[in-house]
Amino acid sequence: MTTNTTKVAWIGLGKLGLPMATRIAAAGYPVQGFDLSAERMALAEQAGITAYEDLASTVVDCRLVFVSVPDDKALLGLTLETGRLLAKLASGSVLIETSTVSIEASARVAAAADERGIAYLRSPVSGNPVAAESGTLSAMVSGPREALDEALPVMNTFTKAQYWLGDNEQARYAKLAINLMIAVSAGMMGEALAMARKGNIGWEEMLDLMADSAVGSPMVKYKTQPLKDRDFTSTFSAAQMAKDLDLILGCAHGDGVAVPLAAQMREAYSSLIGTGHGGDDYIATIHHTERLSGLPTLERK
């Protein structure tokens, strides 16, 4: 294995963070990791990541610092409030933030980073844990282009493509736009499958047809087998999608963008959460349309 001298810190070793950090370590970079979960820290150690119990030790001598956290509260708490991560980073370092958060929270971090002479890359990723493990995520990036050029060799270990979109919050807008399309696609699939069942079309036959049709996107193809199996084990939960739809609605309303489909899907996910499916995968929209359509639940294989 090639040994690289650039030390990398990774903060937030969750479903996406850990496989991304693992690929960096597997490429020969020394990776220093931190997470609030002792279980995730133990898994990181098994993957060749040096785990630290405090943030200050995690980022020592690390010019590139990656962050993967669940939401605005976690990001602001980590960087500006109790965690005070930005105060622990050396001037001239690069902070690469990979989460899905609001424009407002990201802008607050950007302003604080700029004051400390820290380059801030907004770099949310598109994909799931399987894509993270295989290194085929796509990154939407905005911030200083020269910082992206510096981080690119490391990012190449866990992404197949990086789209630089501008100097400011463009990557945040792009990520919310992509997630809006995913949410609406999940709702569309639920309605189409319920209609097919009403028309006495076989469940698996309809899924095969959808995957092989003009609407057979990578997302549709990826979800075909789990839907055939009625397996709603979460790669990205209905509750997480509801959170992202709240971000999408807040962003769109603030900018005067009409998003009636986003509002409709937010109500659908509210229904899923209210009926006990908040922890299911976001594709569980089929539960919602089946219930509204009076269809019995199919047995899981």
XYZ file of C-alpha atoms in Angstrom:
301
model
C 0.000 0.000 0.000
C 1.271 3.481 -0.874
C 1.973 5.688 2.133
C 0.904 9.328 1.812
C 2.251 11.963 4.152
C -0.799 14.253 4.227
C -2.549 13.780 7.565
C -6.338 13.829 7.359
C -8.870 14.312 10.168
C -12.397 12.923 9.869
C -15.063 14.023 12.325
C -18.373 12.145 12.302
C -18.015 8.415 11.626
C -21.631 7.539 10.835
C -23.184 5.551 7.980
C -21.459 7.687 5.355
C -18.583 9.188 7.316
C -16.957 5.907 8.330
C -16.816 4.297 4.865
C -15.518 7.537 3.360
C -12.799 7.829 6.006
C -12.004 4.122 5.608
C -11.325 4.555 1.896
C -8.943 7.426 2.628
C -7.049 5.258 5.116
C -7.001 2.330 2.670
C -5.338 4.618 0.104
C -2.423 5.090 2.489
C -3.273 8.407 4.114
C -2.907 8.659 7.915
C -6.469 9.351 9.131
C -7.335 10.645 12.602
C -11.000 10.175 13.528
C -13.530 11.344 16.094
C -17.140 10.413 16.842
C -19.388 10.695 19.894
C -20.218 6.986 19.615
C -17.743 4.572 21.223
C -19.051 1.856 18.892
C -18.253 3.891 15.774
C -14.813 4.751 17.189
C -14.084 1.051 17.675
C -15.138 0.316 14.096
C -12.872 3.131 12.911
C -9.890 1.622 14.708
C -10.601 -1.717 13.015
C -10.545 0.109 9.662
C -7.071 1.544 10.236
C -8.201 4.962 11.483
C -6.566 6.390 14.607
C -9.443 7.312 16.911
C -9.154 10.179 19.388
C -11.433 10.991 22.308
C -11.171 14.777 21.923
C -11.406 17.131 18.970
C -8.196 19.013 19.633
C -6.082 15.845 19.410
C -7.991 14.674 16.336
C -7.040 17.685 14.229
C -3.405 18.118 15.348
C -1.130 18.504 12.303
C -4.072 17.842 9.926
C -4.254 20.297 7.055
C -7.413 18.641 5.661
C -10.325 18.224 8.076
C -13.502 16.476 6.907
C -16.843 16.673 8.702
C -19.927 14.449 8.343
C -22.782 15.224 10.746
C -26.594 14.775 10.710
C -27.994 18.318 10.718
C -27.669 22.056 11.398
C -27.659 21.641 15.176
C -24.791 19.161 15.032
C -22.806 21.291 12.584
C -23.147 24.524 14.541
C -22.550 22.765 17.856
C -19.395 21.140 16.501
C -17.869 24.109 14.713
C -18.992 27.210 16.615
C -20.504 26.283 19.955
C -19.578 23.525 22.414
C -17.148 21.769 20.048
C -15.421 24.984 18.930
C -13.775 23.072 16.104
C -12.872 26.186 14.114
C -10.942 27.546 17.096
C -8.882 24.344 17.112
C -7.911 24.455 13.425
C -4.704 26.107 12.270
C -4.903 29.082 9.941
C -4.424 27.893 6.371
C -6.088 24.532 6.949
C -9.007 23.313 4.827
C -12.376 22.347 6.314
C -14.393 20.078 4.005
C -17.989 19.717 5.190
C -19.890 16.819 3.564
C -23.305 16.975 5.266
C -26.750 18.094 4.117
C -27.447 21.301 6.038
C -29.212 24.612 5.527
C -27.842 27.546 3.582
C -28.025 29.670 6.738
C -26.039 27.286 8.952
C -23.413 26.813 6.255
C -23.053 30.565 5.774
C -22.442 31.030 9.510
C -19.638 28.483 9.401
C -18.215 30.148 6.274
C -18.053 33.551 7.945
C -16.357 32.158 11.059
C -13.888 30.132 8.981
C -12.976 33.186 6.910
C -12.229 35.182 10.065
C -9.726 32.518 11.138
C -8.073 32.147 7.742
C -9.516 28.659 7.184
C -10.578 27.597 3.683
C -14.128 26.219 3.822
C -15.389 23.769 1.214
C -19.077 22.923 1.178
C -18.969 19.399 -0.215
C -22.224 17.465 0.303
C -22.211 14.080 -1.377
C -24.812 12.232 -3.413
C -25.087 8.510 -2.803
C -25.610 5.958 -0.062
C -23.432 3.820 2.219
C -22.904 1.250 -0.557
C -21.594 3.986 -2.869
C -19.419 5.314 -0.046
C -17.904 1.859 0.461
C -17.191 1.472 -3.252
C -15.882 5.025 -3.695
C -18.564 6.020 -6.196
C -20.143 8.997 -4.435
C -20.535 12.278 -6.311
C -19.487 15.487 -4.564
C -21.073 18.874 -5.099
C -18.463 21.435 -4.089
C -18.373 25.174 -3.580
C -15.819 27.388 -1.914
C -12.247 28.353 -2.836
C -11.247 26.515 -6.000
C -7.617 26.288 -4.880
C -8.739 24.497 -1.705
C -10.592 21.941 -3.814
C -7.473 21.425 -5.929
C -5.523 20.683 -2.742
C -8.164 18.307 -1.345
C -8.821 16.538 -4.646
C -6.326 13.661 -4.289
C -7.955 12.681 -0.990
C -11.497 13.194 -2.268
C -10.724 10.968 -5.244
C -10.459 8.034 -2.835
C -14.185 8.092 -2.014
C -15.843 9.960 -4.908
C -16.146 9.211 -8.609
C -16.774 12.862 -9.542
C -16.502 16.315 -8.018
C -18.570 19.191 -9.395
C -17.210 22.604 -8.457
C -20.170 24.991 -8.605
C -18.877 28.337 -7.333
C -17.286 30.235 -4.460
C -20.154 30.390 -1.970
C -23.205 28.244 -1.032
C -23.941 26.808 -4.472
C -23.188 23.249 -3.340
C -25.821 23.507 -0.613
C -28.461 24.585 -3.128
C -27.434 21.767 -5.456
C -27.675 19.113 -2.747
C -31.144 20.268 -1.697
C -32.259 20.322 -5.340
C -31.038 16.751 -5.879
C -32.717 15.534 -2.683
C -35.965 17.185 -3.773
C -35.836 15.106 -6.951
C -35.157 11.943 -4.953
C -38.091 12.594 -2.607
C -40.493 13.277 -5.463
C -39.225 10.209 -7.324
C -39.928 8.062 -4.271
C -43.469 9.423 -4.102
C -43.932 8.850 -7.828
C -42.779 5.236 -7.493
C -45.197 4.639 -4.633
C -48.160 5.934 -6.602
C -47.204 4.078 -9.777
C -46.804 0.781 -7.915
C -50.151 1.201 -6.160
C -51.831 1.888 -9.507
C -50.199 -1.210 -11.003
C -51.443 -3.362 -8.125
C -54.968 -2.051 -8.672
C -54.604 -3.107 -12.296
C -53.663 -6.652 -11.274
C -50.085 -6.354 -12.496
C -47.630 -8.557 -10.645
C -45.496 -6.732 -8.096
C -42.157 -8.003 -9.385
C -43.176 -7.696 -13.028
C -44.044 -4.031 -12.592
C -40.785 -3.316 -10.809
C -38.833 -4.968 -13.619
C -40.760 -2.928 -16.155
C -40.076 0.320 -14.300
C -36.352 -0.447 -14.061
C -36.177 -1.197 -17.788
C -38.325 1.717 -18.948
C -37.608 5.333 -19.819
C -37.918 6.228 -16.111
C -35.415 3.559 -15.038
C -32.996 5.956 -13.343
C -30.083 4.729 -11.193
C -32.265 5.374 -8.136
C -35.131 3.267 -9.531
C -32.748 0.456 -10.433
C -31.075 0.577 -7.016
C -34.409 0.315 -5.213
C -35.893 -2.409 -7.432
C -34.593 -5.431 -5.498
C -35.357 -4.087 -2.004
C -38.893 -3.284 -3.166
C -39.275 -6.752 -4.668
C -38.290 -8.152 -1.276
C -40.414 -5.596 0.608
C -37.202 -4.804 2.462
C -37.375 -1.303 3.899
C -34.127 -1.456 5.865
C -32.907 2.117 5.874
C -30.039 3.430 3.809
C -31.571 6.896 4.284
C -34.658 6.975 6.462
C -38.075 8.548 5.975
C -37.355 10.744 9.009
C -34.095 11.924 7.449
C -35.893 12.717 4.199
C -38.472 14.704 6.152
C -35.628 16.721 7.687
C -34.185 17.422 4.245
C -37.591 18.434 2.916
C -37.833 20.953 5.747
C -34.501 22.385 4.581
C -35.723 22.411 0.985
C -38.955 24.205 1.892
C -37.126 26.754 4.030
C -34.621 27.445 1.263
C -37.264 27.674 -1.465
C -39.620 29.892 0.514
C -36.767 32.213 1.461
C -35.821 32.600 -2.196
C -39.348 32.813 -3.569
C -39.294 29.471 -5.385
C -42.589 27.609 -5.824
C -42.151 23.991 -4.631
C -45.634 22.433 -4.322
C -44.251 18.928 -4.909
C -41.836 19.358 -2.010
C -44.709 20.425 0.255
C -46.797 17.445 -0.836
C -43.951 15.020 -0.185
C -43.301 16.549 3.236
C -46.888 15.685 4.168
C -46.425 12.142 2.852
C -43.342 11.659 5.014
C -45.176 13.126 7.995
C -47.772 10.412 7.469
C -45.083 7.725 7.260
C -43.507 8.927 10.488
C -46.899 9.155 12.188
C -47.774 5.577 11.251
C -44.528 4.140 12.596
C -42.415 4.089 9.426
C -40.038 6.953 10.238
C -37.120 4.557 10.622
C -37.852 2.761 7.342
C -36.004 3.607 4.163
C -37.277 6.693 2.341
C -38.650 4.459 -0.421
C -41.303 3.326 2.070
C -43.582 5.906 0.453
C -45.313 2.808 -0.935
C -46.764 2.249 2.554
C -48.419 5.659 2.330
C -49.991 5.177 -1.097
C -51.064 1.593 -0.370
C -52.833 2.701 2.781
C -54.582 5.595 1.022
C -55.554 3.256 -1.819
C -57.007 0.566 0.442
C -54.474 -2.027 -0.639
C -53.405 -4.790 1.759
C -49.750 -4.880 2.745
C -47.766 -7.432 0.778
C -45.811 -9.938 2.828
C -42.046 -9.478 2.980
C -40.105 -12.229 1.242
